[in-house]
C-alpha cells in the first residue's frame, strides 16, 4: 500500500520560499496514471488544491497560485517537492501531499492516498 510523508521546515519568514518534500513508499511516482498532488488547508478554511505533477512529469497548478508555485520530482529518490515563493502569512496552512487518480482530483481526502500533513507557519 502506498504511503506518503511530508517533510520540511515548520516556520518560514515572509518573502522567503516554502519548500516541502513528499517521500513516497510502496509505489513508484512514475506508475501510470496518477496525479502526485499538493493540497493545503489554512486555519479555519477549506482545502485548497495547489497543483500536481503527473506520472508522466506533466505539471498543473491552481490559477491563483500558479505564478508562485513549482512542483518537481526526483525519481531516483521517489520524491516530489513543492516550492512556493514570496510567501506571506496567508500561506500559513497544513500542507498535504497525496496520490490521486485524475478522476478524483479535487474531491477530498476520501479519495486517493494522503500523507498526514505538515503545519507550515509564515511569520517573522
Short mmCIF file of N, CA, C and O in Angstrom, two decimals:
data_model
loop_
_atom_site.label_atom_id
_atom_site.label_comp_id
_atom_site.label_asym_id
_atom_site.label_seq_id
_atom_site.Cartn_x
_atom_site.Cartn_y
_atom_site.Cartn_z
N UNK A 1 0.84 -1.18 0.00
CA UNK A 1 0.00 0.00 0.00
C UNK A 1 0.89 1.24 0.00
O UNK A 1 1.84 1.34 0.76
N UNK A 2 0.56 2.19 -0.86
CA UNK A 2 1.39 3.39 -0.98
C UNK A 2 1.25 4.24 0.28
O UNK A 2 0.16 4.35 0.86
N UNK A 3 2.36 4.82 0.70
CA UNK A 3 2.37 5.75 1.83
C UNK A 3 3.12 7.01 1.44
O UNK A 3 4.10 6.94 0.68
N UNK A 4 2.66 8.14 1.94
CA UNK A 4 3.26 9.42 1.63
C UNK A 4 3.59 10.15 2.93
O UNK A 4 2.81 10.11 3.87
N UNK A 5 4.73 10.83 2.93
CA UNK A 5 5.16 11.54 4.12
C UNK A 5 5.72 12.90 3.73
O UNK A 5 6.69 12.99 2.99
N UNK A 6 5.11 13.96 4.27
CA UNK A 6 5.58 15.31 4.02
C UNK A 6 6.73 15.66 4.96
O UNK A 6 6.74 15.22 6.12
N UNK A 7 7.66 16.47 4.48
CA UNK A 7 8.74 16.95 5.34
C UNK A 7 9.18 18.33 4.87
O UNK A 7 9.06 18.67 3.69
N UNK A 8 9.69 19.10 5.83
CA UNK A 8 10.14 20.44 5.52
C UNK A 8 10.06 21.32 6.75
O UNK A 8 9.59 20.89 7.81
N UNK A 9 10.52 22.56 6.64
CA UNK A 9 10.51 23.45 7.80
C UNK A 9 9.10 23.84 8.22
O UNK A 9 8.22 24.03 7.37
N UNK A 10 8.89 23.95 9.51
CA UNK A 10 7.59 24.32 10.02
C UNK A 10 7.38 25.82 10.11
O UNK A 10 6.25 26.28 10.28
N UNK A 11 8.45 26.57 9.97
CA UNK A 11 8.37 28.03 10.07
C UNK A 11 9.16 28.65 8.93
O UNK A 11 10.32 28.29 8.70
N UNK A 12 8.51 29.56 8.22
CA UNK A 12 9.14 30.26 7.10
C UNK A 12 8.88 31.76 7.28
O UNK A 12 7.76 32.15 7.67
N UNK A 13 9.86 32.55 6.98
CA UNK A 13 9.71 34.00 7.11
C UNK A 13 9.02 34.58 5.88
O UNK A 13 9.18 34.05 4.76
N UNK A 14 8.28 35.65 6.07
CA UNK A 14 7.64 36.31 4.92
C UNK A 14 8.66 36.69 3.86
O UNK A 14 9.80 37.06 4.19
N UNK A 15 8.25 36.57 2.62
CA UNK A 15 9.02 36.85 1.40
C UNK A 15 9.98 35.72 1.04
O UNK A 15 10.55 35.74 -0.06
N UNK A 16 10.17 34.74 1.91
CA UNK A 16 11.05 33.63 1.60
C UNK A 16 10.31 32.55 0.80
O UNK A 16 9.13 32.69 0.48
N UNK A 17 11.02 31.47 0.51
CA UNK A 17 10.47 30.36 -0.26
C UNK A 17 10.15 29.18 0.65
O UNK A 17 11.00 28.76 1.44
N UNK A 18 8.94 28.70 0.53
CA UNK A 18 8.50 27.50 1.24
C UNK A 18 8.85 26.28 0.38
O UNK A 18 8.46 26.24 -0.80
N UNK A 19 9.57 25.34 0.96
CA UNK A 19 9.94 24.12 0.24
C UNK A 19 9.54 22.90 1.06
O UNK A 19 9.96 22.77 2.22
N UNK A 20 8.75 22.04 0.47
CA UNK A 20 8.32 20.81 1.12
C UNK A 20 8.61 19.62 0.21
O UNK A 20 8.53 19.73 -1.02
N UNK A 21 8.92 18.49 0.83
CA UNK A 21 9.18 17.26 0.10
C UNK A 21 8.19 16.19 0.52
O UNK A 21 7.86 16.08 1.71
N UNK A 22 7.72 15.43 -0.43
CA UNK A 22 6.87 14.28 -0.15
C UNK A 22 7.64 13.02 -0.55
O UNK A 22 8.01 12.85 -1.71
N UNK A 23 7.87 12.17 0.44
CA UNK A 23 8.56 10.91 0.20
C UNK A 23 7.53 9.80 0.09
O UNK A 23 6.68 9.64 0.96
N UNK A 24 7.62 9.05 -1.00
CA UNK A 24 6.63 8.02 -1.31
C UNK A 24 7.24 6.64 -1.14
O UNK A 24 8.36 6.38 -1.60
N UNK A 25 6.51 5.77 -0.48
CA UNK A 25 6.92 4.37 -0.35
C UNK A 25 5.76 3.47 -0.74
O UNK A 25 4.60 3.87 -0.67
N UNK A 26 6.09 2.28 -1.17
CA UNK A 26 5.05 1.32 -1.55
C UNK A 26 4.51 1.50 -2.95
O UNK A 26 3.54 0.85 -3.31
N UNK A 27 5.12 2.39 -3.72
CA UNK A 27 4.68 2.62 -5.09
C UNK A 27 5.56 3.65 -5.76
O UNK A 27 6.08 4.54 -5.09
N UNK A 28 5.72 3.54 -7.06
CA UNK A 28 6.59 4.46 -7.79
C UNK A 28 5.82 5.67 -8.29
O UNK A 28 4.68 5.56 -8.76
N UNK A 29 6.45 6.84 -8.22
CA UNK A 29 5.80 8.06 -8.69
C UNK A 29 5.73 8.14 -10.21
O UNK A 29 5.12 9.05 -10.77
N UNK A 30 6.31 7.16 -10.89
CA UNK A 30 6.21 7.14 -12.35
C UNK A 30 5.17 6.13 -12.85
O UNK A 30 4.98 5.98 -14.05
N UNK A 31 4.51 5.47 -11.92
CA UNK A 31 3.48 4.49 -12.30
C UNK A 31 2.24 5.21 -12.82
O UNK A 31 1.73 6.12 -12.18
N UNK A 32 1.79 4.80 -14.02
CA UNK A 32 0.55 5.37 -14.59
C UNK A 32 -0.67 4.87 -13.83
O UNK A 32 -0.69 3.73 -13.39
N UNK A 33 -1.69 5.62 -13.77
CA UNK A 33 -1.94 7.02 -14.13
C UNK A 33 -2.37 7.71 -12.86
O UNK A 33 -3.47 7.47 -12.36
N UNK A 34 -1.47 8.50 -12.31
CA UNK A 34 -1.77 9.20 -11.07
C UNK A 34 -1.32 10.66 -11.14
O UNK A 34 -0.43 11.00 -11.92
N UNK A 35 -1.95 11.45 -10.31
CA UNK A 35 -1.51 12.81 -10.05
C UNK A 35 -0.89 12.83 -8.66
O UNK A 35 -1.55 12.45 -7.68
N UNK A 36 0.34 13.30 -8.59
CA UNK A 36 1.02 13.45 -7.31
C UNK A 36 0.84 14.91 -6.92
O UNK A 36 1.37 15.81 -7.55
N UNK A 37 0.11 15.11 -5.86
CA UNK A 37 -0.61 16.36 -5.62
C UNK A 37 -0.21 17.02 -4.31
O UNK A 37 0.14 16.34 -3.34
N UNK A 38 -0.27 18.35 -4.31
CA UNK A 38 -0.14 19.13 -3.08
C UNK A 38 -1.45 19.86 -2.80
O UNK A 38 -2.04 20.47 -3.71
N UNK A 39 -1.86 19.80 -1.55
CA UNK A 39 -3.09 20.43 -1.08
C UNK A 39 -2.76 21.14 0.24
O UNK A 39 -1.88 20.71 0.97
N UNK A 40 -3.46 22.18 0.52
CA UNK A 40 -3.26 22.84 1.81
C UNK A 40 -4.60 23.24 2.43
O UNK A 40 -5.61 23.35 1.73
N UNK A 41 -4.57 23.43 3.74
CA UNK A 41 -5.76 23.87 4.46
C UNK A 41 -5.37 24.95 5.45
O UNK A 41 -4.79 24.67 6.51
N UNK A 42 -5.67 26.20 5.14
CA UNK A 42 -5.40 27.29 6.08
C UNK A 42 -6.27 27.15 7.32
O UNK A 42 -7.34 26.53 7.25
N UNK A 43 -5.88 27.73 8.42
CA UNK A 43 -6.68 27.62 9.64
C UNK A 43 -8.09 28.18 9.45
O UNK A 43 -8.26 29.29 8.95
N UNK A 44 -9.06 27.38 9.81
CA UNK A 44 -10.45 27.80 9.72
C UNK A 44 -11.04 27.82 8.32
O UNK A 44 -12.16 28.31 8.12
N UNK A 45 -10.29 27.31 7.34
CA UNK A 45 -10.76 27.34 5.95
C UNK A 45 -10.77 25.94 5.35
O UNK A 45 -10.32 24.98 5.97
N UNK A 46 -11.28 25.84 4.16
CA UNK A 46 -11.37 24.57 3.48
C UNK A 46 -10.08 24.19 2.76
O UNK A 46 -9.10 24.93 2.77
N UNK A 47 -10.11 23.03 2.12
CA UNK A 47 -8.96 22.56 1.37
C UNK A 47 -8.74 23.39 0.11
O UNK A 47 -9.69 23.78 -0.56
N UNK A 48 -7.49 23.63 -0.20
CA UNK A 48 -7.11 24.32 -1.43
C UNK A 48 -6.14 23.43 -2.19
O UNK A 48 -5.09 23.07 -1.67
N UNK A 49 -6.49 23.10 -3.40
CA UNK A 49 -5.65 22.24 -4.23
C UNK A 49 -4.61 23.10 -4.93
O UNK A 49 -4.94 23.96 -5.74
N UNK A 50 -3.36 22.87 -4.63
CA UNK A 50 -2.26 23.70 -5.11
C UNK A 50 -1.85 23.31 -6.52
O UNK A 50 -1.63 24.17 -7.39
N UNK A 51 -1.73 22.01 -6.77
CA UNK A 51 -1.32 21.54 -8.08
C UNK A 51 -0.80 20.12 -8.01
O UNK A 51 -0.82 19.49 -6.96
N UNK A 52 -0.33 19.65 -9.17
CA UNK A 52 0.16 18.28 -9.21
C UNK A 52 1.24 18.12 -10.26
O UNK A 52 1.38 18.95 -11.18
N UNK A 53 1.97 17.01 -10.09
CA UNK A 53 2.85 16.51 -11.14
C UNK A 53 2.35 15.12 -11.49
O UNK A 53 2.19 14.26 -10.61
N UNK A 54 2.06 14.90 -12.73
CA UNK A 54 1.52 13.61 -13.16
C UNK A 54 2.63 12.58 -13.28
O UNK A 54 3.82 12.90 -13.26
N UNK A 55 2.23 11.34 -13.39
CA UNK A 55 3.20 10.25 -13.55
C UNK A 55 4.10 10.49 -14.76
O UNK A 55 5.26 10.06 -14.78
N UNK A 56 3.58 11.18 -15.75
CA UNK A 56 4.34 11.49 -16.96
C UNK A 56 5.35 12.61 -16.76
O UNK A 56 6.24 12.81 -17.58
N UNK A 57 5.19 13.37 -15.67
CA UNK A 57 6.02 14.53 -15.41
C UNK A 57 5.34 15.85 -15.74
O UNK A 57 5.87 16.92 -15.44
N UNK A 58 4.16 15.79 -16.32
CA UNK A 58 3.40 17.00 -16.63
C UNK A 58 2.95 17.65 -15.33
O UNK A 58 2.53 16.97 -14.40
N UNK A 59 3.01 18.98 -15.28
CA UNK A 59 2.59 19.71 -14.09
C UNK A 59 1.42 20.63 -14.39
O UNK A 59 1.25 21.12 -15.52
N UNK A 60 0.63 20.87 -13.36
CA UNK A 60 -0.52 21.76 -13.48
C UNK A 60 -0.75 22.42 -12.13
O UNK A 60 -0.61 21.77 -11.08
N UNK A 61 -1.08 23.72 -12.16
CA UNK A 61 -1.19 24.48 -10.91
C UNK A 61 -2.51 25.23 -10.84
O UNK A 61 -3.10 25.60 -11.86
N UNK A 62 -2.92 25.49 -9.59
CA UNK A 62 -4.08 26.34 -9.37
C UNK A 62 -3.81 27.72 -9.97
O UNK A 62 -2.74 28.29 -9.76
N UNK A 63 -4.78 28.27 -10.68
CA UNK A 63 -4.57 29.60 -11.28
C UNK A 63 -4.19 30.66 -10.24
O UNK A 63 -3.39 31.56 -10.54
N UNK A 64 -4.75 30.55 -9.04
CA UNK A 64 -4.50 31.57 -8.03
C UNK A 64 -3.09 31.49 -7.46
O UNK A 64 -2.60 32.45 -6.87
N UNK A 65 -2.41 30.35 -7.62
CA UNK A 65 -1.07 30.17 -7.07
C UNK A 65 -0.02 29.93 -8.13
O UNK A 65 1.17 29.84 -7.82
N UNK A 66 -0.42 29.87 -9.37
CA UNK A 66 0.47 29.45 -10.46
C UNK A 66 1.74 30.29 -10.55
O UNK A 66 2.82 29.75 -10.79
N UNK A 67 1.61 31.58 -10.34
CA UNK A 67 2.77 32.46 -10.51
C UNK A 67 3.83 32.25 -9.43
O UNK A 67 4.97 32.69 -9.58
N UNK A 68 3.46 31.59 -8.32
CA UNK A 68 4.39 31.42 -7.20
C UNK A 68 4.76 29.96 -6.94
O UNK A 68 5.53 29.68 -6.03
N UNK A 69 4.24 29.04 -7.74
CA UNK A 69 4.34 27.61 -7.41
C UNK A 69 5.17 26.84 -8.42
O UNK A 69 5.10 27.09 -9.63
N UNK A 70 5.92 25.88 -7.90
CA UNK A 70 6.64 24.93 -8.74
C UNK A 70 6.60 23.56 -8.05
O UNK A 70 6.89 23.46 -6.86
N UNK A 71 6.21 22.56 -8.81
CA UNK A 71 6.24 21.18 -8.32
C UNK A 71 7.19 20.39 -9.20
O UNK A 71 7.08 20.44 -10.44
N UNK A 72 8.11 19.68 -8.58
CA UNK A 72 9.10 18.90 -9.31
C UNK A 72 9.25 17.54 -8.65
O UNK A 72 8.61 17.25 -7.63
N UNK A 73 10.08 16.68 -9.23
CA UNK A 73 10.24 15.35 -8.68
C UNK A 73 11.67 14.85 -8.84
O UNK A 73 12.41 15.32 -9.70
N UNK A 74 12.02 13.90 -7.98
CA UNK A 74 13.29 13.18 -8.07
C UNK A 74 12.93 11.70 -8.13
O UNK A 74 12.64 11.08 -7.10
N UNK A 75 12.94 11.15 -9.32
CA UNK A 75 12.50 9.77 -9.47
C UNK A 75 13.47 8.79 -8.82
O UNK A 75 13.06 7.71 -8.39
N UNK A 76 14.74 9.18 -8.70
CA UNK A 76 15.71 8.28 -8.07
C UNK A 76 15.45 8.12 -6.58
O UNK A 76 15.79 7.10 -5.98
N UNK A 77 14.83 9.14 -5.98
CA UNK A 77 14.50 9.09 -4.56
C UNK A 77 13.01 8.81 -4.31
O UNK A 77 12.59 8.70 -3.16
N UNK A 78 12.25 8.74 -5.40
CA UNK A 78 10.80 8.56 -5.30
C UNK A 78 10.16 9.65 -4.44
O UNK A 78 9.37 9.39 -3.52
N UNK A 79 10.53 10.88 -4.75
CA UNK A 79 10.04 12.06 -4.01
C UNK A 79 9.53 13.10 -4.99
O UNK A 79 9.99 13.17 -6.13
N UNK A 80 8.60 13.90 -4.52
CA UNK A 80 8.24 15.10 -5.28
C UNK A 80 8.18 16.27 -4.31
O UNK A 80 7.97 16.09 -3.10
N UNK A 81 8.42 17.45 -4.85
CA UNK A 81 8.59 18.61 -3.99
C UNK A 81 7.70 19.77 -4.41
O UNK A 81 7.30 19.89 -5.57
N UNK A 82 7.41 20.60 -3.45
CA UNK A 82 6.65 21.83 -3.65
C UNK A 82 7.53 23.01 -3.30
O UNK A 82 8.16 23.02 -2.24
N UNK A 83 7.56 23.98 -4.17
CA UNK A 83 8.19 25.26 -3.84
C UNK A 83 7.17 26.37 -4.06
O UNK A 83 6.56 26.46 -5.13
N UNK A 84 7.03 27.19 -3.04
CA UNK A 84 6.12 28.34 -3.10
C UNK A 84 6.93 29.57 -2.73
O UNK A 84 7.45 29.68 -1.61
N UNK A 85 7.08 30.48 -3.69
CA UNK A 85 7.94 31.63 -3.47
C UNK A 85 7.16 32.81 -2.87
O UNK A 85 5.93 32.83 -2.88
N UNK A 86 7.90 33.75 -2.35
CA UNK A 86 7.34 35.02 -1.86
C UNK A 86 6.16 34.80 -0.91
O UNK A 86 5.08 35.37 -1.10
N UNK A 87 6.35 33.98 0.09
CA UNK A 87 5.23 33.63 0.97
C UNK A 87 4.84 34.81 1.87
O UNK A 87 5.65 35.70 2.16
N UNK A 88 3.58 34.79 2.28
CA UNK A 88 3.03 35.75 3.21
C UNK A 88 2.32 34.97 4.32
O UNK A 88 2.14 33.75 4.20
N UNK A 89 1.90 35.64 5.38
CA UNK A 89 1.17 34.92 6.45
C UNK A 89 -0.07 34.19 5.94
O UNK A 89 -0.49 33.21 6.57
N UNK A 90 -0.62 34.64 4.81
CA UNK A 90 -1.79 33.95 4.25
C UNK A 90 -1.46 32.57 3.71
O UNK A 90 -2.36 31.78 3.39
N UNK A 91 -0.18 32.25 3.59
CA UNK A 91 0.24 30.91 3.17
C UNK A 91 0.37 29.95 4.35
O UNK A 91 0.71 28.77 4.15
N UNK A 92 0.11 30.42 5.54
CA UNK A 92 0.11 29.54 6.71
C UNK A 92 -1.00 28.51 6.57
O UNK A 92 -2.16 28.85 6.32
N UNK A 93 -0.64 27.24 6.72
CA UNK A 93 -1.61 26.17 6.49
C UNK A 93 -1.00 24.83 6.88
O UNK A 93 0.21 24.72 7.09
N UNK A 94 -1.85 23.82 6.94
CA UNK A 94 -1.38 22.44 6.95
C UNK A 94 -1.27 22.02 5.49
O UNK A 94 -2.22 22.17 4.72
N UNK A 95 -0.10 21.53 5.13
CA UNK A 95 0.16 21.13 3.75
C UNK A 95 0.17 19.60 3.66
O UNK A 95 0.82 18.92 4.46
N UNK A 96 -0.57 19.09 2.67
CA UNK A 96 -0.67 17.66 2.44
C UNK A 96 -0.12 17.30 1.06
O UNK A 96 -0.29 18.06 0.11
N UNK A 97 0.48 16.12 0.97
CA UNK A 97 0.74 15.55 -0.34
C UNK A 97 -0.15 14.32 -0.49
O UNK A 97 -0.52 13.67 0.50
N UNK A 98 -0.48 14.02 -1.72
CA UNK A 98 -1.43 12.94 -1.97
C UNK A 98 -1.20 12.34 -3.35
O UNK A 98 -0.66 12.99 -4.25
N UNK A 99 -1.63 11.10 -3.49
CA UNK A 99 -1.69 10.45 -4.78
C UNK A 99 -3.16 10.23 -5.11
O UNK A 99 -3.89 9.59 -4.34
N UNK A 100 -3.58 10.79 -6.23
CA UNK A 100 -4.97 10.63 -6.63
C UNK A 100 -5.03 10.23 -8.10
O UNK A 100 -4.12 10.53 -8.88
N UNK A 101 -6.10 9.59 -8.47
CA UNK A 101 -6.36 9.33 -9.88
C UNK A 101 -6.90 10.63 -10.51
O UNK A 101 -7.55 11.42 -9.82
N UNK A 102 -6.67 10.82 -11.77
CA UNK A 102 -7.14 12.06 -12.42
C UNK A 102 -8.63 12.32 -12.18
O UNK A 102 -9.02 13.48 -11.96
N UNK A 103 -9.45 11.29 -12.18
CA UNK A 103 -10.88 11.48 -11.99
C UNK A 103 -11.23 11.89 -10.57
O UNK A 103 -12.34 12.36 -10.32
N UNK A 104 -10.31 11.71 -9.64
CA UNK A 104 -10.57 12.03 -8.23
C UNK A 104 -9.94 13.35 -7.81
O UNK A 104 -10.05 13.75 -6.65
N UNK A 105 -9.29 14.02 -8.74
CA UNK A 105 -8.61 15.28 -8.39
C UNK A 105 -9.62 16.31 -7.93
O UNK A 105 -10.61 16.57 -8.62
N UNK A 106 -9.37 16.88 -6.75
CA UNK A 106 -10.25 17.91 -6.22
C UNK A 106 -11.38 17.41 -5.36
O UNK A 106 -12.17 18.22 -4.84
N UNK A 107 -11.49 16.09 -5.17
CA UNK A 107 -12.65 15.54 -4.46
C UNK A 107 -12.47 15.45 -2.95
O UNK A 107 -13.45 15.33 -2.23
N UNK A 108 -11.24 15.47 -2.44
CA UNK A 108 -11.09 15.45 -0.99
C UNK A 108 -10.40 14.22 -0.47
O UNK A 108 -10.08 13.30 -1.20
N UNK A 109 -10.17 14.18 0.87
CA UNK A 109 -9.35 13.13 1.48
C UNK A 109 -9.96 11.74 1.43
O UNK A 109 -9.30 10.77 1.75
N UNK A 110 -11.21 11.60 1.08
CA UNK A 110 -11.79 10.28 0.95
C UNK A 110 -11.37 9.56 -0.31
O UNK A 110 -11.69 8.37 -0.50
N UNK A 111 -10.64 10.25 -1.16
CA UNK A 111 -10.23 9.70 -2.45
C UNK A 111 -8.72 9.72 -2.54
O UNK A 111 -8.08 10.75 -2.29
N UNK A 112 -8.13 8.60 -2.93
CA UNK A 112 -6.70 8.52 -3.09
C UNK A 112 -5.99 8.25 -1.77
O UNK A 112 -6.60 7.89 -0.76
N UNK A 113 -4.67 8.42 -1.79
CA UNK A 113 -3.83 8.19 -0.62
C UNK A 113 -3.18 9.50 -0.23
O UNK A 113 -2.59 10.17 -1.08
N UNK A 114 -3.30 9.84 1.05
CA UNK A 114 -2.83 11.13 1.54
C UNK A 114 -1.78 10.94 2.63
O UNK A 114 -1.83 9.98 3.41
N UNK A 115 -0.85 11.88 2.71
CA UNK A 115 0.02 11.96 3.86
C UNK A 115 -0.71 12.54 5.04
O UNK A 115 -1.86 12.99 4.93
N UNK A 116 -0.06 12.57 6.19
CA UNK A 116 -0.70 13.07 7.41
C UNK A 116 -0.76 14.60 7.46
O UNK A 116 -1.52 15.16 8.25
N UNK A 117 0.05 15.24 6.65
CA UNK A 117 0.07 16.70 6.65
C UNK A 117 1.16 17.26 7.53
O UNK A 117 1.57 16.62 8.51
N UNK A 118 1.61 18.45 7.18
CA UNK A 118 2.62 19.13 7.98
C UNK A 118 2.24 20.61 8.11
O UNK A 118 1.83 21.24 7.13
N UNK A 119 2.34 21.12 9.31
CA UNK A 119 1.99 22.51 9.57
C UNK A 119 3.14 23.41 9.12
O UNK A 119 4.30 23.18 9.48
N UNK A 120 2.80 24.42 8.34
CA UNK A 120 3.77 25.45 7.95
C UNK A 120 3.21 26.80 8.38
O UNK A 120 2.09 27.16 8.02
N UNK A 121 3.98 27.52 9.14
CA UNK A 121 3.61 28.85 9.60
C UNK A 121 4.53 29.87 8.97
O UNK A 121 5.76 29.69 8.98
N UNK A 122 3.94 30.92 8.42
CA UNK A 122 4.72 32.00 7.84
C UNK A 122 4.66 33.18 8.81
O UNK A 122 3.59 33.76 9.04
N UNK A 123 5.80 33.49 9.39
CA UNK A 123 5.85 34.53 10.40
C UNK A 123 7.29 35.01 10.56
O UNK A 123 8.23 34.23 10.41
N UNK A 124 7.43 36.27 10.88
CA UNK A 124 8.76 36.80 11.15
C UNK A 124 9.14 36.61 12.61
O UNK A 124 10.27 36.93 13.01
#
